[in-house]
Coordinates of C-alpha atoms and ligand atoms in Angstrom, one line a residue:
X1 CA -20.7 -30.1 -120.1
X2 CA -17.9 -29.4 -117.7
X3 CA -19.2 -30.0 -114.1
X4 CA -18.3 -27.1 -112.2
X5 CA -20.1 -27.9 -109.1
X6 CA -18.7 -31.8 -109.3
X7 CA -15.1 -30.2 -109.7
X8 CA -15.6 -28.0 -106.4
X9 CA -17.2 -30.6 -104.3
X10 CA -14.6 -32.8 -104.6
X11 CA -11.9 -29.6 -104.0
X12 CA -13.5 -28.4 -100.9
X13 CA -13.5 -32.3 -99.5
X14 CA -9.4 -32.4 -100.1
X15 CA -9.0 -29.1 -98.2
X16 CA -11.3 -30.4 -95.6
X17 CA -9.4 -33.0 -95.7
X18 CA -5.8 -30.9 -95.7
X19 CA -7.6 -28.9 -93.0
X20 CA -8.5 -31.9 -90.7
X21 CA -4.5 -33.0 -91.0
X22 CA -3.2 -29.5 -89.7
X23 CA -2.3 -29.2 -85.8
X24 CA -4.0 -25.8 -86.0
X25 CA -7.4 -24.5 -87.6
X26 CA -7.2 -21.9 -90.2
X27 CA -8.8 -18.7 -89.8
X28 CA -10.8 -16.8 -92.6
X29 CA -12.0 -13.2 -91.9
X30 CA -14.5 -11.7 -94.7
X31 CA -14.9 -8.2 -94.5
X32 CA -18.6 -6.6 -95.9
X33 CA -19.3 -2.9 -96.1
X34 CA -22.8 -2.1 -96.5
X35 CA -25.7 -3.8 -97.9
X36 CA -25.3 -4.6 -101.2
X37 CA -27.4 -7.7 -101.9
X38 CA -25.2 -9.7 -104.5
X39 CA -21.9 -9.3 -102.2
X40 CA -24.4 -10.6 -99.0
X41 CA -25.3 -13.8 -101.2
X42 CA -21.6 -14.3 -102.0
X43 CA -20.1 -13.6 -98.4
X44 CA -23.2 -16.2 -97.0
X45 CA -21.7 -18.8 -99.3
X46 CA -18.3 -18.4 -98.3
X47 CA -18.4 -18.2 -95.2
X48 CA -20.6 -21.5 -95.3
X49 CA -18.1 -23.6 -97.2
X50 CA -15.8 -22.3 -95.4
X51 CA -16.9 -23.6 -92.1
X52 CA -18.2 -26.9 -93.7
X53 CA -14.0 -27.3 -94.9
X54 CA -13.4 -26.8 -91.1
X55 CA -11.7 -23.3 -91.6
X56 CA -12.8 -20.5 -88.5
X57 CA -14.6 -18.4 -91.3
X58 CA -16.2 -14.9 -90.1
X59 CA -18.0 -12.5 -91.7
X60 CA -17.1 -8.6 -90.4
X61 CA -20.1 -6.5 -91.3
X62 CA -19.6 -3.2 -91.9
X63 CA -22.1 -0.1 -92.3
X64 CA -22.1 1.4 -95.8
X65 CA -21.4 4.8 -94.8
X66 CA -17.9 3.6 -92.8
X67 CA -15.5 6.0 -93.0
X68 CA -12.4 4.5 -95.0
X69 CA -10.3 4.7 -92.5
X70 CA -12.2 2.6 -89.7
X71 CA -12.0 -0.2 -92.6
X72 CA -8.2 0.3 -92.7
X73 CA -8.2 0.2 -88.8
X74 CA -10.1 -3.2 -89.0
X75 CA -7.9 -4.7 -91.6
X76 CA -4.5 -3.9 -89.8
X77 CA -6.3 -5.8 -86.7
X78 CA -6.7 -8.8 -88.9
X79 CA -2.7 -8.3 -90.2
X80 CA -1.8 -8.3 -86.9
X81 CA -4.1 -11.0 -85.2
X82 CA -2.5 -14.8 -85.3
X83 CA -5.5 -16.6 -85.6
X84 CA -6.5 -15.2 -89.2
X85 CA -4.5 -16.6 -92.3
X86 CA -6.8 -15.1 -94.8
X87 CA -8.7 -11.9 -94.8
X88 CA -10.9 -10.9 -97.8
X89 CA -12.8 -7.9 -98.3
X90 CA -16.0 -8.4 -100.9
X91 CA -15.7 -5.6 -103.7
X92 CA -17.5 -3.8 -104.8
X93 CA -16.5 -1.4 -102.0
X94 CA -19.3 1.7 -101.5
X95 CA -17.6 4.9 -103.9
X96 CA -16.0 7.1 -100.9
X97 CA -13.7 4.4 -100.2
X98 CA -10.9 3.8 -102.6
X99 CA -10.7 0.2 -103.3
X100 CA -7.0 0.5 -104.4
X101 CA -6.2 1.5 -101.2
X102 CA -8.0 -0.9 -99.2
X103 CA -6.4 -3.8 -101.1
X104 CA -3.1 -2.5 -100.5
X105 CA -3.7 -2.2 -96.8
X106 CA -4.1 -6.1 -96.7
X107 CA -1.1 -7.9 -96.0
X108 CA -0.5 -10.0 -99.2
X109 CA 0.8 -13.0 -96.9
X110 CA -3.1 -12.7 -96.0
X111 CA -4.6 -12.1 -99.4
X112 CA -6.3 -14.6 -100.2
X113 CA -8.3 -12.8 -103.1
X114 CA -4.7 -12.4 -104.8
X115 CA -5.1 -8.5 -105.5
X116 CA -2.5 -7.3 -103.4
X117 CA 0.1 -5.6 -106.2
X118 CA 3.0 -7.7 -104.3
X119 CA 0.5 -11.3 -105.5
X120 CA -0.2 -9.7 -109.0
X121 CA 3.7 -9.0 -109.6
X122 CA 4.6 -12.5 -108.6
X123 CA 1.6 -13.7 -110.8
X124 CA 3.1 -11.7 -114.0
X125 CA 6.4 -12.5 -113.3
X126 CA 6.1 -16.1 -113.0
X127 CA 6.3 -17.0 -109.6
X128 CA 2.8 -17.3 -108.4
X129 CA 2.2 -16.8 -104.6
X130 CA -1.6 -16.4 -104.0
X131 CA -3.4 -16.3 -107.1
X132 CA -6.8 -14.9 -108.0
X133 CA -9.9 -17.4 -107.4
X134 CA -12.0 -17.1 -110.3
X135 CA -9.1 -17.7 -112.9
X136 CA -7.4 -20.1 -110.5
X137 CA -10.5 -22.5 -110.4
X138 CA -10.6 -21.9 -114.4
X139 CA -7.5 -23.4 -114.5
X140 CA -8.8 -26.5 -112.5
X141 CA -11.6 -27.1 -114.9
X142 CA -9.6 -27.2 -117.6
X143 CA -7.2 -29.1 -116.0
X144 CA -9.9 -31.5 -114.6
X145 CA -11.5 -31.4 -118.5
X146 CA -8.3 -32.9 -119.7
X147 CA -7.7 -29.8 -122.3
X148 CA -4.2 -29.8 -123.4
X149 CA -3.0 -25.8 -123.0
X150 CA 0.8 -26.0 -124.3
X151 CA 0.5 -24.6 -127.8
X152 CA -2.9 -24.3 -127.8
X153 CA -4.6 -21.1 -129.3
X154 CA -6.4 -19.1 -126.1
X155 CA -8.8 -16.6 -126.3
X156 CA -9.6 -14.7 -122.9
X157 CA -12.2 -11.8 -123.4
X158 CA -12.1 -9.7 -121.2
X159 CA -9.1 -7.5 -119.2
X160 CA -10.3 -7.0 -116.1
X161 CA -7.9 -7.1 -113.0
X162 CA -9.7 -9.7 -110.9
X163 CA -10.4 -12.1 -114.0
X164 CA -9.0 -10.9 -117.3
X165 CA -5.8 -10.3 -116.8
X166 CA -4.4 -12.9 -114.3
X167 CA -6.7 -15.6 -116.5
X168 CA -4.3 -14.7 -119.4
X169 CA -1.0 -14.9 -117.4
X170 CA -1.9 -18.5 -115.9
X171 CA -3.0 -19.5 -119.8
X172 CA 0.4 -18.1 -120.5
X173 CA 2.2 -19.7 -117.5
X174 CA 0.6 -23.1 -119.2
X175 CA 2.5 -22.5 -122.4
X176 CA -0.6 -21.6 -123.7
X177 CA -0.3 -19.0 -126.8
X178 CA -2.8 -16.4 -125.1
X179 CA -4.7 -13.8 -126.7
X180 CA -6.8 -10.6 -124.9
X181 CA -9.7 -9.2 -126.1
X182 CA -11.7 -6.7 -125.1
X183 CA -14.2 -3.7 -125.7
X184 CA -11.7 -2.4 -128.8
X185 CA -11.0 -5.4 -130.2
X186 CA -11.8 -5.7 -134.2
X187 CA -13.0 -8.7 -135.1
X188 CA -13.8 -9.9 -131.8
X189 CA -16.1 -13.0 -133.7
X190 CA -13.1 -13.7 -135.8
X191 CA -10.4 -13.7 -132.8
X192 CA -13.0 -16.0 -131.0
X193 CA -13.3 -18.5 -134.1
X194 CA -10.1 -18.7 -133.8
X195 CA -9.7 -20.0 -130.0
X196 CA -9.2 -23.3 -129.0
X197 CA -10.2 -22.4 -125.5
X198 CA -12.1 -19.1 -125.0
X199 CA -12.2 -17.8 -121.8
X200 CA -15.3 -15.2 -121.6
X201 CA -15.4 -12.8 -118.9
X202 CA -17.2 -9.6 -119.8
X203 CA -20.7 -9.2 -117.8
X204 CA -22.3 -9.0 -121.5
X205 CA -25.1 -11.5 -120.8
X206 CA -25.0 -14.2 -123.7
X207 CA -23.2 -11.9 -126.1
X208 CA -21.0 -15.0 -127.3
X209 CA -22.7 -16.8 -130.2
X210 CA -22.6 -20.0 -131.6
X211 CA -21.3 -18.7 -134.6
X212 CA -18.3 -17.6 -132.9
X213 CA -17.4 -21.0 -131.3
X214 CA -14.8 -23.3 -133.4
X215 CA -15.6 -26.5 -133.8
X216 CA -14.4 -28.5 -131.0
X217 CA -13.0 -25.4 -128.8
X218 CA -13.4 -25.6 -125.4
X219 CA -15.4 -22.8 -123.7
X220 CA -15.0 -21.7 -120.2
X221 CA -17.6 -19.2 -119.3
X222 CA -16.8 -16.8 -116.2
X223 CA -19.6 -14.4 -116.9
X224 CA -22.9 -14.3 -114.1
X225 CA -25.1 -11.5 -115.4
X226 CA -28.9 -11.2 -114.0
X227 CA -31.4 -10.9 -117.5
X228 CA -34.4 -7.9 -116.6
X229 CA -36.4 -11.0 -116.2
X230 CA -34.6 -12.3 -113.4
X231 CA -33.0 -15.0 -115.2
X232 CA -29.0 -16.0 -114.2
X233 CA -27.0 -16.2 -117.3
X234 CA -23.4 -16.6 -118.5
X235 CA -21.8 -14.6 -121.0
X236 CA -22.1 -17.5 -123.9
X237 CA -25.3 -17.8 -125.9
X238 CA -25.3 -21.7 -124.2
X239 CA -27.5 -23.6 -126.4
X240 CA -25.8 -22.3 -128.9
X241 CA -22.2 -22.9 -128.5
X242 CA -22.8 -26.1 -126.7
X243 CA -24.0 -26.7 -130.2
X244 CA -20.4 -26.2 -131.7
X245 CA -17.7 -26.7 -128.2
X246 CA -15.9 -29.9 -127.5
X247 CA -16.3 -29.0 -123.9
X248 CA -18.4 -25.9 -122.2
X249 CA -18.9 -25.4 -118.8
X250 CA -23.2 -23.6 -117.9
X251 CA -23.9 -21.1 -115.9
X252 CA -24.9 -21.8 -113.1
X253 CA -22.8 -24.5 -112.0
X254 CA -19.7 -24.0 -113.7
X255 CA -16.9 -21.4 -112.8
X256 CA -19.3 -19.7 -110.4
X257 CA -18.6 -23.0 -107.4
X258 CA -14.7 -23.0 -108.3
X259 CA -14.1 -19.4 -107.2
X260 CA -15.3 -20.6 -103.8
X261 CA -13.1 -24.1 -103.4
X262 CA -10.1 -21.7 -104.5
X263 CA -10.9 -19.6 -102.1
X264 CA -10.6 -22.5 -99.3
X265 CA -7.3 -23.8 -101.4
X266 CA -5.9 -20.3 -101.1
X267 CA -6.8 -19.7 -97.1
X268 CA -5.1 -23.3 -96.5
X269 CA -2.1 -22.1 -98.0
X270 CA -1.3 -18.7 -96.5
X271 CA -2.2 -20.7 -93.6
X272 CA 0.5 -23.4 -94.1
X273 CA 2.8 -20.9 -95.7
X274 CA 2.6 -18.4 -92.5
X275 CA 2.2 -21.1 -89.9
X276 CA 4.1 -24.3 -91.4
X277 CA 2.0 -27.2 -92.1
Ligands
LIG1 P1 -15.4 -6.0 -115.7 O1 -14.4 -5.5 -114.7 O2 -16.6 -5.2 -116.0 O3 -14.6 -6.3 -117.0 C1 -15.3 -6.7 -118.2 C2 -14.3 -6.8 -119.3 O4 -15.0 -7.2 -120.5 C3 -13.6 -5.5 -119.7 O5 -12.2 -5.8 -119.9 C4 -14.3 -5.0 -120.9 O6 -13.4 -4.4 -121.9 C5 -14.7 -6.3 -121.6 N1 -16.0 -6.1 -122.3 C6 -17.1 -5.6 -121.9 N2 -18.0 -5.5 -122.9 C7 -17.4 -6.0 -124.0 C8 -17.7 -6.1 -125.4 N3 -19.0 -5.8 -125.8 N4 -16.9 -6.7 -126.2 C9 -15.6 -7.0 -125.8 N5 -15.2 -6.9 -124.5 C10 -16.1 -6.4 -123.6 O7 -16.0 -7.5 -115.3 P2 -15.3 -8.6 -114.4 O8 -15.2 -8.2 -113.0 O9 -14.0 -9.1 -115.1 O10 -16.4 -9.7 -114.5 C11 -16.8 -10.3 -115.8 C12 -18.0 -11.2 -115.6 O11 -17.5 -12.3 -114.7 C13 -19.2 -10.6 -114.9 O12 -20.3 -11.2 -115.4 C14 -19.0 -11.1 -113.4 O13 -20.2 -11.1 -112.7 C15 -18.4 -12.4 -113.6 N6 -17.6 -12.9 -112.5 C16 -17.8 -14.2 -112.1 C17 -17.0 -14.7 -111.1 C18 -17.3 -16.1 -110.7 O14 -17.0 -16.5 -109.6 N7 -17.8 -16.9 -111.6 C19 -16.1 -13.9 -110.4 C20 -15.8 -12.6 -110.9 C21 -16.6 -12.1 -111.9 P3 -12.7 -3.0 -121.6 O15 -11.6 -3.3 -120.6 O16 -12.3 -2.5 -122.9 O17 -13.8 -2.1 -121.0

């Protein structure tokens, strides 16, 4: 079993430590519109590791009727203002504001998300600036798991702009030979068999079986979906493929604690990037 919550422990204690070293504290402004309980739970936990790395973290909480451009006026505040190296706004974003827009609005010398098109072109064409969290803490356990990626066969499932896709173009950026799947895939069993590391990110609770799994592959799995019974679950059948896997990572506990460490990582740089270390 691969240790997520090990792995980011011991991230967010070398950016507190990278933190403590600066001659200036780096700011992190998190933007929440509405109510939405999930994003509250997420924006609570980052603003607390945050503040425990020694970053000024704060949470901007916004109404869920705010009209878009009052949202736009705030983050052009937080372009402008100095003291704030990273600003993040939690998605999903209430449906009269258009989330395209909004990310577009942020300065990508500030996006610490990695969403801003200027971050995703530099992603796809090689030269990484700020990357994405989730698949950036991927990465990490991987790396941290020892798995060798140049050559290796990778499976990411999923295609989605904040996990899929960038996923794929770091696997491919590590030589791996990287493979997409998604809702039209044929075969998708057979294309997973076939995976020395699968990455599954589709919010289909547990709809990766053992059967799927080749023997030995490592399987990273992104997925947090909420079963009618309350139960927290991955996207991997875990008992199951543990069953099969060289190396898996559960759910909770594995990716879920990355995304926040790479959040820290990321705020730190653009920090250091913007300010000089
Ligand atoms: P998303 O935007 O809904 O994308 C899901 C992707 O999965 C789509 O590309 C979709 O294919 C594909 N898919 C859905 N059903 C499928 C099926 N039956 N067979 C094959 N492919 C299928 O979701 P997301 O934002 O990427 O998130 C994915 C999961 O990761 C969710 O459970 C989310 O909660 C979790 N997540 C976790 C973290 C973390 O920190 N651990 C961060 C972000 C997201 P099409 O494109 O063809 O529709």
């Amino acid at each position: 079993m691969i240790d997520g919550k090990a792995v980011a422990a011991k991230l967010r204690a070398t950016v507190a430590v990278r933190v403590a070293s600066l001659r200036f504290t780096p700011g992190l402004a998190v933007i929440l519109v509405g109510d939405d309980p999930a994003s509250a739970v997420y924006v609570r936990s980052k603003d607390r590791a945050a503040k425990e790395a020694g970053i000024a973290a704060r949470t901007i909480r916004m109404p869920a009727d705010t009209p878009e451009v009052l949202l736009l006026a705030e983050i052009a505040r937080l372009n402008a203002d100095p003291d704030t190296d990273g600003i993040l706004v939690q998605l999903p974003l209430p449906p009269h504001i258009d989330a395209v827009a909004v990310i577009e609005a942020i300065d990508p010398a500030k996006d610490v998300d990695g969403f801003h098109p200027l971050n995703v072109g530099a992603l796809a064409s090689g030269r990484p600036a700020l990357v994405p969290c989730t698949p950036a803490g991927v990465m990490k356990l991987l790396h941290h798991a020892g798995v060798q990626l140049s050559g290796a066969r990778a499976l990411v499932l999923g295609r989605s702009s904040i996990v899929g896709r960038p996923m794929a173009l770091l696997l491919l950026a590590a030589d791996a030979t990287v493979t997409i799947a998604h809702s039209r895939t044929r075969d998708l069993a057979g294309e997973c068999r076939r995976a020395e590391v699968l990455i599954a990110a589709t919010g289909r609770p547990e709809m990766v079986r053992g059967d799927w799994i080749g023997e030995g592959a490592t399987v990273i799995d992104v997925g947090i979906d909420r079963l009618p019974d309350g139960r927290l679950v991955g996207d991997v059948a875990y008992a199951e493929c543990a069953e099969r896997a060289g190396a898996i990572t559960p759910v909770p506990g594995g990716v879920g604690p990355m995304t926040i460490a790479c959040l820290l990582e990321n705020t730190v740089e653009a920090a250091v990037r913007r300010r000089g270390g």
